[in-house]
Every structure is written in structure tokens, then in C-alpha cells.
Tab-separated table of C-alpha atoms and ligand atoms in Angstrom:
chain	number	residue	atom	x	y	z
A	8	UNK	CA	-64.227	214.003	-13.896
A	9	UNK	CA	-61.968	215.797	-11.235
A	10	UNK	CA	-58.139	214.534	-11.378
A	11	UNK	CA	-55.384	216.161	-9.078
A	12	UNK	CA	-51.845	214.280	-10.150
A	13	UNK	CA	-49.091	215.075	-7.725
A	14	UNK	CA	-45.257	215.413	-9.557
A	15	UNK	CA	-44.999	217.985	-12.887
A	16	UNK	CA	-42.384	215.418	-13.963
A	17	UNK	CA	-42.339	213.975	-17.354
A	18	UNK	CA	-44.534	211.560	-16.500
A	19	UNK	CA	-47.302	213.999	-14.548
A	20	UNK	CA	-47.048	217.005	-16.950
A	21	UNK	CA	-47.435	214.355	-19.835
A	22	UNK	CA	-49.916	212.909	-18.354
A	23	UNK	CA	-52.185	216.087	-17.236
A	24	UNK	CA	-52.117	217.726	-20.628
A	25	UNK	CA	-53.548	214.679	-22.113
A	26	UNK	CA	-56.102	214.516	-19.152
A	27	UNK	CA	-57.041	217.907	-19.466
A	28	UNK	CA	-57.406	217.191	-23.795
A	29	UNK	CA	-59.855	214.226	-22.880
A	30	UNK	CA	-61.841	216.138	-21.525
A	31	UNK	CA	-61.417	216.331	-17.229
A	32	UNK	CA	-60.523	219.305	-14.775
A	33	UNK	CA	-57.181	218.652	-14.096
A	34	UNK	CA	-55.093	220.151	-11.403
A	35	UNK	CA	-51.092	219.150	-10.632
A	36	UNK	CA	-49.611	220.036	-7.409
A	37	UNK	CA	-45.664	220.271	-8.330
A	38	UNK	CA	-43.462	221.085	-6.028
A	39	UNK	CA	-40.239	223.039	-7.912
A	40	UNK	CA	-42.002	226.966	-7.662
A	41	UNK	CA	-39.945	227.364	-10.960
A	42	UNK	CA	-41.933	224.530	-12.877
A	43	UNK	CA	-44.996	225.649	-11.758
A	44	UNK	CA	-44.510	229.679	-13.291
A	45	UNK	CA	-43.326	227.849	-16.448
A	46	UNK	CA	-45.930	225.530	-16.310
A	47	UNK	CA	-48.554	228.033	-16.355
A	48	UNK	CA	-46.725	230.493	-18.424
A	49	UNK	CA	-47.238	227.461	-21.249
A	50	UNK	CA	-43.401	226.744	-21.505
A	51	UNK	CA	-42.969	223.092	-20.511
A	52	UNK	CA	-40.069	221.948	-18.793
A	53	UNK	CA	-38.919	219.092	-20.535
A	54	UNK	CA	-38.940	219.190	-25.020
A	55	UNK	CA	-41.677	216.840	-25.853
A	56	UNK	CA	-43.401	217.650	-29.270
A	57	UNK	CA	-46.906	218.046	-28.826
A	58	UNK	CA	-46.728	219.137	-25.228
A	59	UNK	CA	-46.772	222.724	-25.768
A	60	UNK	CA	-49.549	223.068	-28.040
A	61	UNK	CA	-51.758	221.204	-25.380
A	62	UNK	CA	-50.433	223.305	-22.337
A	63	UNK	CA	-51.071	225.664	-24.208
A	64	UNK	CA	-54.380	225.529	-25.018
A	65	UNK	CA	-55.507	224.096	-21.746
A	66	UNK	CA	-53.753	226.037	-19.053
A	67	UNK	CA	-55.488	228.335	-16.677
A	68	UNK	CA	-59.177	226.956	-18.475
A	69	UNK	CA	-59.019	222.808	-17.285
A	70	UNK	CA	-55.843	222.445	-16.619
A	71	UNK	CA	-53.924	224.405	-13.193
A	72	UNK	CA	-50.775	224.002	-11.956
A	73	UNK	CA	-49.468	225.227	-8.550
A	74	UNK	CA	-47.578	224.204	-5.070
A	75	UNK	CA	-50.292	222.923	-2.816
A	76	UNK	CA	-52.410	220.075	-2.548
A	77	UNK	CA	-55.938	222.262	-1.668
A	78	UNK	CA	-59.383	221.305	-3.258
A	79	UNK	CA	-58.001	217.129	-3.769
A	80	UNK	CA	-61.112	216.742	-1.443
A	81	UNK	CA	-63.155	217.750	-4.548
A	82	UNK	CA	-61.241	215.963	-7.125
A	83	UNK	CA	-62.815	211.571	-8.206
A	84	UNK	CA	-58.865	210.717	-8.185
A	85	UNK	CA	-55.010	212.061	-7.342
A	86	UNK	CA	-52.754	210.435	-9.356
A	87	UNK	CA	-49.152	210.184	-7.853
A	88	UNK	CA	-46.613	210.492	-10.549
A	89	UNK	CA	-43.241	211.928	-8.692
A	90	UNK	CA	-39.825	210.019	-9.935
A	91	UNK	CA	-38.836	206.120	-8.532
A	92	UNK	CA	-34.646	207.130	-8.884
A	93	UNK	CA	-32.304	204.364	-7.698
A	94	UNK	CA	-30.573	203.896	-4.678
A	95	UNK	CA	-27.545	203.578	-4.362
A	96	UNK	CA	-28.018	199.801	-4.536
A	97	UNK	CA	-30.132	199.868	-7.613
A	98	UNK	CA	-33.503	198.713	-5.952
A	99	UNK	CA	-36.191	201.519	-6.604
A	100	UNK	CA	-36.414	204.986	-3.956
A	101	UNK	CA	-39.202	205.027	-3.016
A	102	UNK	CA	-38.845	208.097	-0.358
A	103	UNK	CA	-40.654	210.325	-3.012
A	104	UNK	CA	-43.775	208.312	-3.218
A	105	UNK	CA	-44.018	208.150	0.731
A	106	UNK	CA	-44.312	211.503	1.094
A	107	UNK	CA	-46.864	212.078	-1.412
A	108	UNK	CA	-48.705	209.423	-0.083
A	109	UNK	CA	-48.548	211.409	3.554
A	110	UNK	CA	-49.275	214.430	2.024
A	111	UNK	CA	-52.559	213.078	-0.306
A	112	UNK	CA	-54.081	211.789	3.057
A	113	UNK	CA	-53.527	214.754	5.361
A	114	UNK	CA	-55.374	216.488	2.400
A	115	UNK	CA	-57.557	213.955	2.138
A	116	UNK	CA	-58.847	214.361	5.711
A	117	UNK	CA	-61.948	216.839	6.090
A	118	UNK	CA	-63.791	214.821	2.621
A	119	UNK	CA	-66.371	212.834	2.902
A	120	UNK	CA	-66.487	211.808	-1.019
A	121	UNK	CA	-65.308	209.147	-2.748
A	122	UNK	CA	-61.695	209.636	-3.161
A	123	UNK	CA	-59.264	207.078	-5.664
A	124	UNK	CA	-55.779	206.990	-5.301
A	125	UNK	CA	-53.519	206.205	-8.184
A	126	UNK	CA	-49.946	205.161	-8.312
A	127	UNK	CA	-48.556	205.657	-11.941
A	128	UNK	CA	-45.049	205.917	-10.873
A	129	UNK	CA	-42.679	202.833	-11.441
A	130	UNK	CA	-42.830	200.947	-8.643
A	131	UNK	CA	-41.581	197.267	-7.047
A	132	UNK	CA	-44.771	194.918	-7.134
A	133	UNK	CA	-46.626	195.413	-3.061
A	134	UNK	CA	-45.871	199.622	-2.771
A	135	UNK	CA	-49.277	200.420	-3.503
A	136	UNK	CA	-50.864	198.331	-1.175
A	137	UNK	CA	-48.379	197.911	1.487
A	138	UNK	CA	-46.270	201.571	0.886
A	139	UNK	CA	-48.738	203.961	-0.111
A	140	UNK	CA	-52.689	202.875	1.185
A	141	UNK	CA	-51.575	203.044	5.195
A	142	UNK	CA	-49.338	205.639	4.629
A	143	UNK	CA	-52.720	207.662	2.739
A	144	UNK	CA	-55.419	205.713	4.924
A	145	UNK	CA	-53.044	207.035	8.538
A	146	UNK	CA	-52.246	210.611	7.451
A	147	UNK	CA	-56.612	210.524	6.429
A	148	UNK	CA	-58.349	209.192	9.204
A	149	UNK	CA	-60.257	207.938	6.415
A	150	UNK	CA	-61.178	204.351	7.268
A	151	UNK	CA	-64.685	203.922	6.147
A	152	UNK	CA	-63.849	202.113	2.819
A	153	UNK	CA	-64.009	205.872	0.698
A	154	UNK	CA	-60.076	206.166	-0.102
A	155	UNK	CA	-59.529	202.936	-2.011
A	156	UNK	CA	-56.434	202.913	-4.495
A	157	UNK	CA	-55.179	201.511	-7.851
A	158	UNK	CA	-51.753	201.582	-10.114
A	159	UNK	CA	-52.004	202.207	-13.786
A	160	UNK	CA	-48.707	202.069	-14.881
A	161	UNK	CA	-47.391	204.148	-18.106
A	162	UNK	CA	-46.021	203.155	-21.465
A	163	UNK	CA	-45.002	206.601	-22.630
A	164	UNK	CA	-41.416	206.625	-24.293
A	165	UNK	CA	-39.706	209.764	-24.372
A	166	UNK	CA	-40.338	212.005	-28.160
A	167	UNK	CA	-43.768	210.311	-29.368
A	168	UNK	CA	-45.151	210.269	-25.136
A	169	UNK	CA	-48.051	212.856	-26.382
A	170	UNK	CA	-48.816	209.957	-29.514
A	171	UNK	CA	-48.074	207.126	-27.277
A	172	UNK	CA	-50.960	208.327	-24.326
A	173	UNK	CA	-54.362	209.349	-26.295
A	174	UNK	CA	-52.953	205.800	-28.569
A	175	UNK	CA	-51.817	202.967	-26.272
A	176	UNK	CA	-51.375	199.433	-26.590
A	177	UNK	CA	-52.994	199.110	-23.648
A	178	UNK	CA	-54.526	200.183	-20.543
A	179	UNK	CA	-53.744	198.399	-17.565
A	180	UNK	CA	-55.694	198.913	-14.839
A	181	UNK	CA	-55.162	197.456	-11.146
A	182	UNK	CA	-57.149	197.355	-7.885
A	183	UNK	CA	-58.689	195.312	-5.548
A	184	UNK	CA	-61.948	197.990	-5.421
A	185	UNK	CA	-64.507	197.925	-7.745
A	186	UNK	CA	-65.367	201.623	-7.706
A	187	UNK	CA	-61.829	202.137	-8.278
A	188	UNK	CA	-61.415	200.032	-10.829
A	189	UNK	CA	-64.357	202.182	-12.199
A	190	UNK	CA	-63.356	205.043	-11.773
A	191	UNK	CA	-60.307	204.864	-13.714
A	192	UNK	CA	-60.968	203.288	-16.418
A	193	UNK	CA	-63.986	205.929	-16.998
A	194	UNK	CA	-60.872	208.369	-16.882
A	195	UNK	CA	-59.682	206.627	-20.277
A	196	UNK	CA	-63.393	206.567	-22.460
A	197	UNK	CA	-62.199	207.689	-24.837
A	198	UNK	CA	-58.843	205.925	-25.977
A	199	UNK	CA	-59.956	203.545	-28.275
A	200	UNK	CA	-57.608	200.654	-26.459
A	201	UNK	CA	-58.274	197.525	-24.783
A	202	UNK	CA	-58.333	197.853	-20.567
A	203	UNK	CA	-56.520	195.113	-18.671
A	204	UNK	CA	-57.266	194.886	-14.723
A	205	UNK	CA	-55.317	193.010	-12.547
A	206	UNK	CA	-54.845	193.298	-9.178
A	207	UNK	CA	-52.071	196.069	-7.528
A	208	UNK	CA	-48.491	195.126	-7.252
A	209	UNK	CA	-49.351	192.516	-10.704
A	210	UNK	CA	-50.122	195.706	-12.574
A	211	UNK	CA	-46.601	197.201	-10.884
A	212	UNK	CA	-44.978	193.571	-12.166
A	213	UNK	CA	-45.969	194.073	-15.803
A	214	UNK	CA	-44.205	197.648	-16.027
A	215	UNK	CA	-41.440	196.415	-14.830
A	216	UNK	CA	-41.899	193.080	-16.565
A	217	UNK	CA	-42.449	195.304	-19.860
A	218	UNK	CA	-39.176	197.181	-19.575
A	219	UNK	CA	-37.102	194.219	-18.778
A	220	UNK	CA	-39.010	192.492	-21.766
A	221	UNK	CA	-38.291	195.182	-24.303
A	222	UNK	CA	-34.555	196.273	-22.955
A	223	UNK	CA	-33.700	192.238	-23.601
A	224	UNK	CA	-34.675	192.096	-26.897
A	225	UNK	CA	-32.432	194.966	-27.268
A	226	UNK	CA	-29.402	193.206	-26.027
A	227	UNK	CA	-30.340	189.742	-27.323
A	228	UNK	CA	-30.451	191.359	-30.718
A	229	UNK	CA	-26.625	193.493	-29.836
A	230	UNK	CA	-25.218	190.029	-28.849
A	231	UNK	CA	-26.786	189.226	-32.266
A	232	UNK	CA	-24.761	192.038	-33.948
A	233	UNK	CA	-21.422	191.274	-32.218
A	234	UNK	CA	-21.363	188.048	-33.789
A	235	UNK	CA	-23.343	188.967	-37.044
A	236	UNK	CA	-20.104	191.223	-37.553
A	237	UNK	CA	-17.711	189.071	-37.251
A	238	UNK	CA	-19.107	186.832	-39.522
A	239	UNK	CA	-19.343	189.125	-42.663
A	240	UNK	CA	-23.610	189.305	-41.733
A	241	UNK	CA	-26.466	192.189	-41.585
A	242	UNK	CA	-27.600	192.166	-38.450
A	243	UNK	CA	-30.082	194.331	-39.929
A	244	UNK	CA	-31.346	192.204	-42.679
A	245	UNK	CA	-31.553	188.739	-40.218
A	246	UNK	CA	-33.234	190.553	-37.346
A	247	UNK	CA	-35.782	192.260	-40.341
A	248	UNK	CA	-36.612	188.364	-41.450
A	249	UNK	CA	-35.999	187.020	-37.258
A	250	UNK	CA	-38.924	190.407	-36.289
A	251	UNK	CA	-41.949	188.770	-38.913
A	252	UNK	CA	-42.807	186.058	-36.654
A	253	UNK	CA	-45.915	187.257	-34.718
A	254	UNK	CA	-44.129	185.704	-31.998
A	255	UNK	CA	-41.558	187.962	-31.547
A	256	UNK	CA	-42.582	191.139	-33.499
A	257	UNK	CA	-40.492	193.412	-35.614
A	258	UNK	CA	-40.173	196.161	-32.884
A	259	UNK	CA	-36.731	196.578	-30.384
A	260	UNK	CA	-34.665	194.752	-32.022
A	261	UNK	CA	-32.695	197.285	-33.748
A	262	UNK	CA	-28.890	196.734	-32.611
A	263	UNK	CA	-26.530	199.675	-32.097
A	264	UNK	CA	-24.245	201.314	-28.567
A	265	UNK	CA	-27.750	200.374	-26.013
A	266	UNK	CA	-29.916	201.770	-24.310
A	267	UNK	CA	-30.042	204.562	-22.782
A	268	UNK	CA	-32.333	206.210	-20.954
A	269	UNK	CA	-33.843	207.446	-17.517
A	270	UNK	CA	-35.959	203.783	-17.308
A	271	UNK	CA	-34.875	201.066	-18.588
A	272	UNK	CA	-31.375	200.727	-16.593
A	273	UNK	CA	-32.997	201.842	-13.669
A	274	UNK	CA	-36.168	199.982	-13.736
A	275	UNK	CA	-33.813	196.546	-14.909
A	276	UNK	CA	-31.690	197.082	-11.988
A	277	UNK	CA	-34.673	197.820	-9.890
A	278	UNK	CA	-35.928	194.324	-10.891
A	279	UNK	CA	-32.176	192.529	-10.383
A	280	UNK	CA	-32.332	194.148	-6.845
A	281	UNK	CA	-35.852	193.247	-6.104
A	282	UNK	CA	-35.362	188.919	-7.593
A	283	UNK	CA	-31.799	188.951	-4.853
A	284	UNK	CA	-33.538	190.398	-2.016
A	285	UNK	CA	-36.167	187.655	-2.289
A	286	UNK	CA	-33.509	185.089	-2.765
A	287	UNK	CA	-33.205	184.419	-7.522
A	288	UNK	CA	-30.321	184.946	-8.885
A	289	UNK	CA	-31.484	186.653	-11.874
A	290	UNK	CA	-29.147	185.574	-14.952
A	291	UNK	CA	-30.571	186.984	-18.779
A	292	UNK	CA	-31.171	190.060	-16.611
A	293	UNK	CA	-28.162	190.567	-15.516
A	294	UNK	CA	-26.209	189.736	-18.176
A	295	UNK	CA	-28.740	192.346	-20.207
A	296	UNK	CA	-26.838	194.780	-18.134
A	297	UNK	CA	-24.362	193.597	-18.451
A	298	UNK	CA	-24.250	194.019	-22.561
A	299	UNK	CA	-25.588	197.221	-22.355
A	300	UNK	CA	-22.266	198.203	-21.010
A	301	UNK	CA	-20.335	196.857	-22.710
A	302	UNK	CA	-22.562	197.330	-26.078
A	303	UNK	CA	-21.827	201.723	-25.973
A	304	UNK	CA	-17.488	200.943	-25.165
A	305	UNK	CA	-17.390	198.871	-28.432
A	306	UNK	CA	-17.495	202.583	-30.326
A	307	UNK	CA	-14.203	202.919	-28.892
A	308	UNK	CA	-12.933	199.355	-29.926
A	309	UNK	CA	-13.917	199.992	-33.593
A	310	UNK	CA	-12.088	203.721	-33.613
A	311	UNK	CA	-9.038	202.533	-32.498
A	312	UNK	CA	-8.820	200.029	-34.848
A	313	UNK	CA	-9.538	202.484	-37.766
A	314	UNK	CA	-7.574	205.270	-36.125
A	315	UNK	CA	-4.863	203.615	-33.903
A	316	UNK	CA	-3.981	205.700	-30.723
A	317	UNK	CA	-6.844	208.439	-29.380
A	318	UNK	CA	-4.458	210.893	-27.916
A	319	UNK	CA	-4.534	214.856	-29.945
A	320	UNK	CA	-7.113	213.228	-32.042
A	321	UNK	CA	-9.884	215.468	-33.296
A	322	UNK	CA	-13.611	213.159	-32.108
A	323	UNK	CA	-17.190	214.738	-33.148
A	324	UNK	CA	-19.649	212.863	-31.520
A	325	UNK	CA	-22.984	213.467	-32.918
A	326	UNK	CA	-25.941	212.836	-31.242
A	327	UNK	CA	-25.888	213.306	-26.771
A	328	UNK	CA	-29.793	212.512	-25.902
A	329	UNK	CA	-30.486	209.138	-25.247
A	330	UNK	CA	-32.973	208.925	-27.988
A	331	UNK	CA	-33.913	211.083	-31.157
A	332	UNK	CA	-36.661	213.133	-30.067
A	333	UNK	CA	-35.565	214.016	-26.496
A	334	UNK	CA	-32.769	216.683	-24.962
A	335	UNK	CA	-32.760	214.409	-21.919
A	336	UNK	CA	-28.872	213.193	-21.423
A	337	UNK	CA	-30.270	210.653	-18.444
A	338	UNK	CA	-27.748	206.985	-18.832
A	339	UNK	CA	-27.295	208.380	-22.283
A	340	UNK	CA	-24.742	205.930	-23.820
A	341	UNK	CA	-22.785	208.575	-25.526
A	342	UNK	CA	-21.411	209.769	-21.635
A	343	UNK	CA	-19.499	206.394	-21.641
A	344	UNK	CA	-18.469	207.466	-24.893
A	345	UNK	CA	-16.880	210.750	-24.476
A	346	UNK	CA	-15.273	209.298	-20.768
A	347	UNK	CA	-14.238	207.700	-22.250
A	348	UNK	CA	-12.681	209.428	-25.757
A	349	UNK	CA	-11.865	212.463	-23.044
A	350	UNK	CA	-10.118	209.595	-21.092
A	351	UNK	CA	-7.642	208.912	-23.949
A	352	UNK	CA	-6.812	212.272	-24.877
A	353	UNK	CA	-8.850	212.963	-27.632
A	354	UNK	CA	-10.359	215.947	-28.545
A	355	UNK	CA	-14.444	215.617	-28.348
A	356	UNK	CA	-16.554	217.678	-31.104
A	357	UNK	CA	-20.309	217.042	-30.125
A	358	UNK	CA	-23.216	218.256	-31.109
A	359	UNK	CA	-26.843	217.801	-30.818
A	360	UNK	CA	-30.255	219.079	-32.208
A	361	UNK	CA	-31.554	219.311	-29.082
A	362	UNK	CA	-29.144	218.255	-25.697
A	363	UNK	CA	-26.504	220.171	-26.632
A	364	UNK	CA	-27.521	222.352	-22.831
A	365	UNK	CA	-28.072	219.331	-20.664
A	366	UNK	CA	-24.559	217.278	-21.602
A	367	UNK	CA	-22.550	220.073	-21.189
A	368	UNK	CA	-23.768	220.762	-17.556
A	369	UNK	CA	-22.104	216.874	-17.352
A	370	UNK	CA	-19.293	217.892	-19.363
A	371	UNK	CA	-18.500	221.104	-19.347
A	372	UNK	CA	-14.795	220.913	-21.054
A	373	UNK	CA	-15.613	219.275	-24.327
A	374	UNK	CA	-16.186	221.466	-27.576
A	375	UNK	CA	-20.302	221.588	-29.179
A	376	UNK	CA	-20.346	223.348	-32.027
A	377	UNK	CA	-24.356	223.825	-33.502
A	378	UNK	CA	-24.773	222.043	-36.664
A	379	UNK	CA	-23.370	218.581	-37.272
A	380	UNK	CA	-21.120	220.291	-39.985
A	381	UNK	CA	-19.124	222.011	-37.598
A	382	UNK	CA	-18.705	219.389	-34.980
A	383	UNK	CA	-17.301	217.189	-38.377
A	384	UNK	CA	-15.386	219.993	-39.771
A	385	UNK	CA	-11.825	219.197	-39.358
A	386	UNK	CA	-12.520	215.642	-37.398
A	387	UNK	CA	-10.376	212.800	-37.489
A	388	UNK	CA	-13.287	210.388	-37.348
A	389	UNK	CA	-16.161	211.186	-36.883
A	390	UNK	CA	-19.271	208.561	-34.256
A	391	UNK	CA	-22.927	208.527	-34.418
A	392	UNK	CA	-24.722	208.133	-30.927
A	393	UNK	CA	-28.663	209.034	-31.310
A	394	UNK	CA	-30.875	207.891	-34.473
A	395	UNK	CA	-31.672	211.561	-34.532
A	396	UNK	CA	-33.979	211.377	-37.833
A	397	UNK	CA	-31.698	214.046	-39.693
A	398	UNK	CA	-28.661	212.089	-39.512
A	399	UNK	CA	-29.696	210.187	-41.976
A	400	UNK	CA	-29.483	213.430	-44.811
A	401	UNK	CA	-26.002	213.990	-44.000
A	402	UNK	CA	-23.507	213.112	-46.381
A	403	UNK	CA	-21.774	215.813	-48.585
A	404	UNK	CA	-20.965	217.494	-44.395
A	405	UNK	CA	-18.601	214.593	-43.445
A	406	UNK	CA	-16.635	215.658	-46.934
A	407	UNK	CA	-15.322	218.603	-45.126
A	408	UNK	CA	-13.800	215.748	-42.728
A	409	UNK	CA	-9.908	215.708	-42.169
A	410	UNK	CA	-10.203	211.942	-42.656
A	411	UNK	CA	-13.815	210.176	-43.593
A	412	UNK	CA	-13.723	207.823	-40.887
A	413	UNK	CA	-17.799	207.158	-39.489
A	414	UNK	CA	-18.281	204.902	-37.167
A	415	UNK	CA	-22.117	204.679	-36.760
A	416	UNK	CA	-23.708	203.526	-33.264
A	417	UNK	CA	-26.889	203.553	-34.081
A	418	UNK	CA	-28.394	202.572	-38.325
A	419	UNK	CA	-29.701	205.847	-39.404
A	420	UNK	CA	-26.547	207.193	-41.891
A	421	UNK	CA	-27.541	207.356	-45.789
A	422	UNK	CA	-24.155	208.130	-47.368
A	423	UNK	CA	-21.580	206.573	-48.104
A	424	UNK	CA	-18.201	204.701	-47.006
A	425	UNK	CA	-19.681	204.005	-42.836
A	426	UNK	CA	-19.014	201.452	-40.384
A	427	UNK	CA	-21.384	200.143	-38.147
A	428	UNK	CA	-20.324	199.250	-34.950
A	429	UNK	CA	-22.450	195.514	-35.448
A	430	UNK	CA	-23.132	195.009	-38.716
B	507	UGA	C1	-39.205	203.190	-22.348
B	507	UGA	C2	-40.184	202.641	-23.100
B	507	UGA	O1	-40.512	201.696	-24.185
B	507	UGA	C3	-41.909	202.916	-22.447
B	507	UGA	O2	-43.236	201.716	-22.901
B	507	UGA	C4	-41.889	202.960	-20.541
B	507	UGA	O3	-42.932	203.602	-21.011
B	507	UGA	C5	-40.824	204.346	-20.537
B	507	UGA	O4	-39.318	203.628	-21.619
B	507	UGA	C6	-41.207	204.192	-19.339
B	507	UGA	O5	-40.677	203.726	-18.488
B	507	UGA	O6	-41.013	205.528	-18.651
B	507	UGA	P1	-37.690	205.416	-23.220
B	507	UGA	O7	-36.744	204.955	-22.767
B	507	UGA	O8	-39.123	206.595	-23.029
B	507	UGA	O9	-39.816	204.221	-22.991
B	507	UGA	O10	-37.630	204.764	-24.355
B	507	UGA	P2	-37.135	203.995	-25.965
B	507	UGA	O11	-38.406	204.445	-27.029
B	507	UGA	O12	-37.908	202.461	-25.146
B	507	UGA	O13	-36.111	203.929	-26.058
B	507	UGA	C7	-35.123	203.634	-24.989
B	507	UGA	C8	-33.566	203.067	-25.182
B	507	UGA	O14	-33.274	202.014	-26.030
B	507	UGA	C9	-32.611	204.727	-26.553
B	507	UGA	O15	-31.771	204.844	-25.809
B	507	UGA	C10	-32.916	203.610	-27.735
B	507	UGA	O16	-31.560	204.665	-28.752
B	507	UGA	C11	-32.390	202.549	-27.551
B	507	UGA	N1	-33.294	201.416	-28.613
B	507	UGA	C12	-34.153	201.466	-28.563
B	507	UGA	C13	-32.056	201.165	-28.557
B	507	UGA	O17	-31.497	200.810	-29.349
B	507	UGA	N2	-33.154	199.710	-29.781
B	507	UGA	C14	-34.073	199.630	-30.187
B	507	UGA	O18	-34.647	198.186	-31.208
B	507	UGA	C15	-34.695	200.260	-29.758
């Protein structure tokens, strides 16, 4: 099939590369010319395992990136993959969705063939039907039923997005038109996963509810961890027993410093804001955020209980990315921890295998090291903030510290003498 994808961010770029691998002809439309140049040279502007290989394989062949909307009428469908950042009140800011819908509509004006506009961005329920569809139809002046709509949420995890694309647990397709539904399903013909078809708004809601539920599992595990630690019980042993209940599942029960990233905090806040706008008080969701906000700061409480006043102390922070396998620091739990360390006068010695550069844009004034060993040498204490698998190999590097005080926010180390935030 021929596919246009609007938005060359994380979701759009990964989807574009993966749809090309599935044999589709993909045109990616990205307004940022620097990004377009990088992608056309086969260099992904984000770090994502497997993405560069796919780009190099398909770019200028099945996969073309431009800043123009040209040629949309020749495509079977256009995906909207633009960002929906949080507005100041926590709700989803839909300005990029509106402008993409308008531009797509204008580009479809002179077309005659059937075309499906598919929203992949995470949007509040109702957006595809009541904002995107009217904007496209108004601008295209094609109210003859030849332009149809679908909503196809993504469930990709950063750091594992390419793998997740090819091996999803399910593909959700929301549509109220049989042609749209068939067309979007056909794109995934070579993917072995159940296809769940729903109405447009239900598909939009599935994405929010999935992320809210996963975030709830994490905050719940963290609360259990905080209780377990006081009782002298290992929450990881507990969750191993709990997660084997098929009704619960073992996934996303890892207690620690809390969840970060561009999705969970933003999507839970957007769902809270949506619920409040219709007169509901989403108490569970509010607690999920509240537990998460205070969880990372427990790293500081444990640290102070070990080394006292932090003023002038050298504190190594291992892990800056919001999770392993990415250079993304958006809403990373290490941000609030570093803020607090700086506030209390500690000297921060930071290291991340990939995210030093991204974090230095937020904290230009702290010290960055090229290795864990560099950050640890002479440090009075160390905080482990990200679940990088390579941290599990660290041991003798801790002997280079002034005192071997190791506090873990993720259960990743295998050396002796460490203390967990909630275990
Ligand atoms: C999340 C969802 O997992 C994806 O399904 C979804 O598509 C994506 O958001 C999105 O909406 O785009 P992502 O944020 O990339 O993916 O990463 P996760 O692997 O879900 O981790 C999120 C955060 O939760 C990380 O900070 C991680 O350290 C933390 N986490 C995860 C825990 O603290 N405990 C766990 O058990 C699992």
C-alpha cells in the first residue's frame, strides 16, 4: 500500500521505517528540515535500537522523507503522528493535530480516489470524530464519502519500539466505516497479532486506559514497596508471587523510583483533566501521579539517612534517561532527584551511557562523566536512577568511591552492599 505519515517524531519515524519493512511505500512528512536531512542521510534523530538499520535499508527506496504534503492523493492513507503535548492544565494540547488535519485536507482537495485519514497520535476520545474529520472534510471539500477516518493507537515502548511494532500484543483499529477498517487492517497483514476493531472514540480511550493502567501498576508496586521496606520484606519477592497470578501478570510490577518518559505522566494527567471536565473526580488516577511524584524524592530521604547533610557532598548519579536503551530524559525521575541534590548543595557527578548530552541541556552546571567509574571516583554516595542492564556488571568500580554508599532506585545491581529505595 502507499502510505503518508505526518510527523517525523518518535512514533511517526518508527512507524514509517517499520511500514517500509512490511513492504509498503511510505512518504514521511516532517516540517523540521534538519530532521528531514538527517533521516534522508539514514541518520535517525532519535536513538532507537534497530531503527538506523531500517532507515539505511529503505531510505530513498520504499521510504521517502520530505517537508511537503505533495502526493497525498496518490496514497491509500495518511497517518497523523504529531505530538499532543500537555497544556498548562494537564489536558492534551491539540494544536498540531488541528493543523495537520487542515493541511492534509487541503492536500486531498483535488483527489478523487478513496483515502483514509488515520490518527495514531494519543488523543482524547472524540478527537478523531469531532476535530480531525471535520477539519479534513472542510479543507478538502470532499464530503462525498471518499475520505474516511480511523484511529490506530500505538503501544510502542521507547528503547524497544521496533521490536514492539513487529510483535504487538494486539493492533487496535477504531473506525466507523468498513472501507477504513479493511484498509488499515491490510497494512498489518504481515503482523501476527489479534486485530481489535472498535468505534473511533473507544480506540482513543483504549490508549489512555492502557497507559493509565500500566502507570497504576507501577505506583501500586511502589506503594507496596514502601510498606514492605518498613516491614523488612523484599517487595520483589512479594511481586514475584503476586505476578504469577494470571489475572495480575508479572509485568510492570517493578518497584523503584517511579515512572518517567513522555507518555505515562502526560497521558495520566490528560485523563485526569478529561475526567474533571465532565464532572468526575478520578481519585485513583490522582493518587497514581501523587505516589509517583513523591517516590523519586525517597532517594533523597534514604541518601540523607545514610550520609546526613548533603551540602558539599559528592553524589554520583548513575542513569539519567527515563529508562534504559534510550537517550530520552523527558520527565525522567533523575531530573527531580538532581534538582533536589543541587538545591541541597550537593556536587552532582552524573553518568548515563546515552543521555549525558540530553541532560546537559537541562542541567548545564553539573559534572558529566564518560563512564560510571569516572562518576564514582571519590564520590561520597551513589544513586542508581535508570535500569541500564550494563549497571548490573558494576562492582569494583564502587571501590573507587570515598565511601561505598550505594542507593538503588531500580533493582539492577548485582554487587554487595547496596540499599534499595523501597526494598
Ligand atoms: C509506555 C508504554 O509502555 C507503551 O505501551 C506506550 O506505547 C508508550 O508509553 C506511549 O504511550 O507512547 P514508554 O514510556 O516508552 O512506553 O516506556 P515504559 O517501558 O512503559 O516505561 C515507562 C516508565 O515506567 C519508565 O520510567 C520505567 O522505568 C518505569 N517502569 C516501568 C517502572 O518503574 N516499573 C516497571 O515495572 C515498568
